[in-house]
Short mmCIF file of C-alpha atoms in Angstrom, two decimals:
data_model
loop_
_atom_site.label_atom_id
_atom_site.label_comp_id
_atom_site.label_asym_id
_atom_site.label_seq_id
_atom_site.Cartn_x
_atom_site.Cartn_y
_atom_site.Cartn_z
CA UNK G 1 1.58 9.05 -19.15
CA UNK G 2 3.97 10.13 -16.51
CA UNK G 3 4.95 14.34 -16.04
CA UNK G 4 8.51 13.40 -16.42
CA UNK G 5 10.82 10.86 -18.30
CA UNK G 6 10.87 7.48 -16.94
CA UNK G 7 14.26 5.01 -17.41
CA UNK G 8 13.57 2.14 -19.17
CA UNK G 9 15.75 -1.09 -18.33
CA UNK G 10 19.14 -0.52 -19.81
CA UNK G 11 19.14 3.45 -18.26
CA UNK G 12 18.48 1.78 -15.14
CA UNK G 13 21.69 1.16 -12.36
CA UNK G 14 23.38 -2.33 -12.76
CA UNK G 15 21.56 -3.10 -9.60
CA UNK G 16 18.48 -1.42 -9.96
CA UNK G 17 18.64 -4.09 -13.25
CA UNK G 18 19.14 -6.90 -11.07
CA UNK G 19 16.16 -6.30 -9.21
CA UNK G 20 13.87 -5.56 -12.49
CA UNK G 21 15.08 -8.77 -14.60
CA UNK G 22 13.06 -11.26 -12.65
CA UNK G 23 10.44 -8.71 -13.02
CA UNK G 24 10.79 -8.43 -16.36
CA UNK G 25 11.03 -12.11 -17.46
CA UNK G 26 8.04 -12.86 -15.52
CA UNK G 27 5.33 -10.15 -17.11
CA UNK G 28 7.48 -8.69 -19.52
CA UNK G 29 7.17 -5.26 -18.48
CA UNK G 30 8.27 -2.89 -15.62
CA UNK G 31 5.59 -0.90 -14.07
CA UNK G 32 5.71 2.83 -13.75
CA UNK G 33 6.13 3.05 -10.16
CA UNK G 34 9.23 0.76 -10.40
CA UNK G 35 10.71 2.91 -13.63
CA UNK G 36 10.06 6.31 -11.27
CA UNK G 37 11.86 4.37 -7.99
CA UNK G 38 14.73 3.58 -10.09
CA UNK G 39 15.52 7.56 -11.14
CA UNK G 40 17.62 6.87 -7.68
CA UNK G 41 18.87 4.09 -6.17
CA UNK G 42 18.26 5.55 -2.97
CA UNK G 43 14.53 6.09 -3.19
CA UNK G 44 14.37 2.34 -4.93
CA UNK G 45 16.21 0.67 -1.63
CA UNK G 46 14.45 2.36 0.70
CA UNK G 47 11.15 1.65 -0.63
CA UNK G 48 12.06 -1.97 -1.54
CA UNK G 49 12.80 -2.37 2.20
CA UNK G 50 8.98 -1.25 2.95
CA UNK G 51 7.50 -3.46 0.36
CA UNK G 52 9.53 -6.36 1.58
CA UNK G 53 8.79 -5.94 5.27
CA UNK G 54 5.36 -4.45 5.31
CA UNK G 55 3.46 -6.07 2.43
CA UNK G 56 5.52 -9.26 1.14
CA UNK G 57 6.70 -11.14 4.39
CA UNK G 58 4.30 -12.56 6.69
CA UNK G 59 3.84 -10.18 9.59
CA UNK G 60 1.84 -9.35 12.30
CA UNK G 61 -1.53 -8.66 10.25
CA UNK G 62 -3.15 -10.85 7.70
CA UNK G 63 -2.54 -10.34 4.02
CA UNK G 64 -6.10 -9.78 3.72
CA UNK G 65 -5.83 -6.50 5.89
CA UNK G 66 -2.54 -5.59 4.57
CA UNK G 67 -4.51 -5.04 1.02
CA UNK G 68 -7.45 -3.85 2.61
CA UNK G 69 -5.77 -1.17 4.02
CA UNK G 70 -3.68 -0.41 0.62
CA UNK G 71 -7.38 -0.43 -1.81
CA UNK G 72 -8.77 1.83 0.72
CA UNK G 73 -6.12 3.82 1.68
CA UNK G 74 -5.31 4.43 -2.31
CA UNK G 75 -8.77 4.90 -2.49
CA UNK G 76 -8.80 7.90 -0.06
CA UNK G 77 -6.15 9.56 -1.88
CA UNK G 78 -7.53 8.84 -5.04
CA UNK G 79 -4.62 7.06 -6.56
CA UNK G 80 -6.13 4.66 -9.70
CA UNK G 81 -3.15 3.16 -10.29
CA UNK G 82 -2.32 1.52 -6.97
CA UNK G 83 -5.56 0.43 -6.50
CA UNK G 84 -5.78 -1.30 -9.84
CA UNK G 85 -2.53 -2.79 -9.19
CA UNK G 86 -3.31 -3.97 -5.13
CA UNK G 87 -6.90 -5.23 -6.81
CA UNK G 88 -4.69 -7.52 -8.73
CA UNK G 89 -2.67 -8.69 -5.82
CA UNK G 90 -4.84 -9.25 -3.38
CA UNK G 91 -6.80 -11.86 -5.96
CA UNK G 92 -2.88 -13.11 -6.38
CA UNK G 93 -3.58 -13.62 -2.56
CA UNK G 94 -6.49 -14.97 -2.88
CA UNK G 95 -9.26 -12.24 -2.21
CA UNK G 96 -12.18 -12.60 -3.94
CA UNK G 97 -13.76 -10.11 -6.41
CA UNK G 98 -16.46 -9.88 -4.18
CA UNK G 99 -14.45 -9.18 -1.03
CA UNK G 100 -12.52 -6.89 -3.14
CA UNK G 101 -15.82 -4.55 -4.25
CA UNK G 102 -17.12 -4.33 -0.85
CA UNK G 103 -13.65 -3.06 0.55
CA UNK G 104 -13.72 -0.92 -2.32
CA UNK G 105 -17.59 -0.04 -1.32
CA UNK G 106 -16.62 1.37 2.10
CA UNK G 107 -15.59 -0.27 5.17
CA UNK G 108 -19.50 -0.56 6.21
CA UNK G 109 -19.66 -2.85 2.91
CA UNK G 110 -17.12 -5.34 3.99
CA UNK G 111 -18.45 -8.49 5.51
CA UNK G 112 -15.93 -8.61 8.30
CA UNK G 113 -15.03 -8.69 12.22
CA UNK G 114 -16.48 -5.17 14.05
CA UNK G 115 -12.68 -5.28 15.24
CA UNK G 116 -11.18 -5.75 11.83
CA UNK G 117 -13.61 -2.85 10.53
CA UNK G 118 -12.49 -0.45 13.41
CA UNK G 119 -8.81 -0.78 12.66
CA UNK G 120 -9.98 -0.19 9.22
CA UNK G 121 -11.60 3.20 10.01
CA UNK G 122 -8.57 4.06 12.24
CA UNK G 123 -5.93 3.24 9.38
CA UNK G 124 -7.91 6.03 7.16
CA UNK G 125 -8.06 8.58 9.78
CA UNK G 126 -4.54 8.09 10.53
CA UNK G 127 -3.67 8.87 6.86
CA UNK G 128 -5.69 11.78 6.82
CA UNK G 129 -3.62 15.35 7.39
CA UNK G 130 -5.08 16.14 10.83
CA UNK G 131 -4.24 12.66 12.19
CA UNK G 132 -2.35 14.31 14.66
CA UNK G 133 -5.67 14.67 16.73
CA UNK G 134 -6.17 10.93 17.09
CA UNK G 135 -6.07 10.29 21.05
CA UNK G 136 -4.33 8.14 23.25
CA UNK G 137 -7.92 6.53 23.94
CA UNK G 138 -8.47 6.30 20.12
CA UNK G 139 -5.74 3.84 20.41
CA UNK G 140 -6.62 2.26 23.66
CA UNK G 141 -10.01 1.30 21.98
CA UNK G 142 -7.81 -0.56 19.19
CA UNK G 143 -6.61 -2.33 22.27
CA UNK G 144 -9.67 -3.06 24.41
CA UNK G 145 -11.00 -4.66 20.60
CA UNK G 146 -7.83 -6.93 20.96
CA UNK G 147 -5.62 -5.52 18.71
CA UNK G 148 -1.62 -5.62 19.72
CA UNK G 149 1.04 -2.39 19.78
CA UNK G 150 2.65 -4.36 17.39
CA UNK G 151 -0.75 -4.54 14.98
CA UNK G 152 -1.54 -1.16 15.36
CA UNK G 153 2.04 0.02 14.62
CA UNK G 154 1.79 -1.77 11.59
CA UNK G 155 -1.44 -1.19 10.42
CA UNK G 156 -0.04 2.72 10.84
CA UNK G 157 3.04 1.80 9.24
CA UNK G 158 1.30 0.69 5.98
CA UNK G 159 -1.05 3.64 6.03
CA UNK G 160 1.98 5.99 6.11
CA UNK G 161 3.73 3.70 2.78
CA UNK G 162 0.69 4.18 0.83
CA UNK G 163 0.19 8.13 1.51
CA UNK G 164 4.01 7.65 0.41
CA UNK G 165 3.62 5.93 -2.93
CA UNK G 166 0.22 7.11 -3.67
CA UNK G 167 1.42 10.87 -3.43
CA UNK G 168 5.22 9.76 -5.50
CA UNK G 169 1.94 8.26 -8.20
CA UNK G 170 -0.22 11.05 -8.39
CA UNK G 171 1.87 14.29 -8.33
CA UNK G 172 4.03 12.09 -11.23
CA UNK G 173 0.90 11.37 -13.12
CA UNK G 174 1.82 6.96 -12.96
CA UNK G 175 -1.17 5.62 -15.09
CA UNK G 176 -2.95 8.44 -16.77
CA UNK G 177 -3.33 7.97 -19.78
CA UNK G 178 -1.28 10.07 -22.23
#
């Protein structure tokens, strides 16, 4: 049970509402991440844009390392929620339960490219508070595996969105139970 007072749908803005009735109508339900986004409309937008661009279009990276790097990233920081809810998408996308344990097992677990695993282990170090020691070379060896500035900035860039919505989950308490 959330630490504070969630909307439900008809305390929610007019547009906020827009964006939750397909929602809705589909599973019946809002989750509590999207009740706590839509306390502002700000927040909501802004983090609608990151979902849409990072983890719902088709980018640079592969789905599958889009959602490894959420379950093990929201693994890291310990948030139960979002990996219970990214376990579910990524069999939406079509990850297997198997695949799914083994990320959830540890990188060394995951029956995958060396270059896929090392990206991996650089995505968790980068979320990590002293990230600010990763090295110019740390990133070079991203590149020598044949990784692109534009795969690396993402990868990073979905790192820093779950630290972002794992930390607005845990410090509001999203799926404890009450």
């Amino acid at each position: 049970m959330a630490h504070i007072n969630l909307p439900e749908f008809e305390q929610m803005s007019p547009a906020i509402q827009e964006k939750a009735r397909p929602i809705l109508e589909k599973t019946g339900k809002l989750g509590e991440i999207f009740k706590l986004l839509a306390i502002d409309e700000n927040i909501y937008n802004a983090t609608d844009v990151m979902v849409q661009n990072y983890l719902l279009k088709q980018t640079h990276l592969p789905y599958f390392i889009k959602e490894a790097i959420a379950l093990l990233i929201s693994k890291e920081n310990s948030c139960k929620m979002c990996v219970d809810v990214h376990k579910n998408i990524a069999k939406m996308l079509g990850i297997d339960e198997e695949q799914i344990a083994s990320i959830l097992e540890g990188i060394d677990a995951m029956d995958t490219e060396e270059r896929v695993k090392e990206l991996l282990r650089f995505c968790i170090r980068a979320s990590r508070k002293d990230n600010y020691k990763i090295t110019k070379e740390d990133i070079e060896h991203l590149k020598n595996l044949g990784w692109s500035d534009k795969e690396i900035v993402e990868a990073v860039a979905i790192t820093g969105y779950f630290n972002y919505i794992n930390t607005l989950s845990n410090v509001f308490g999203l799926g404890e139970e009450a």
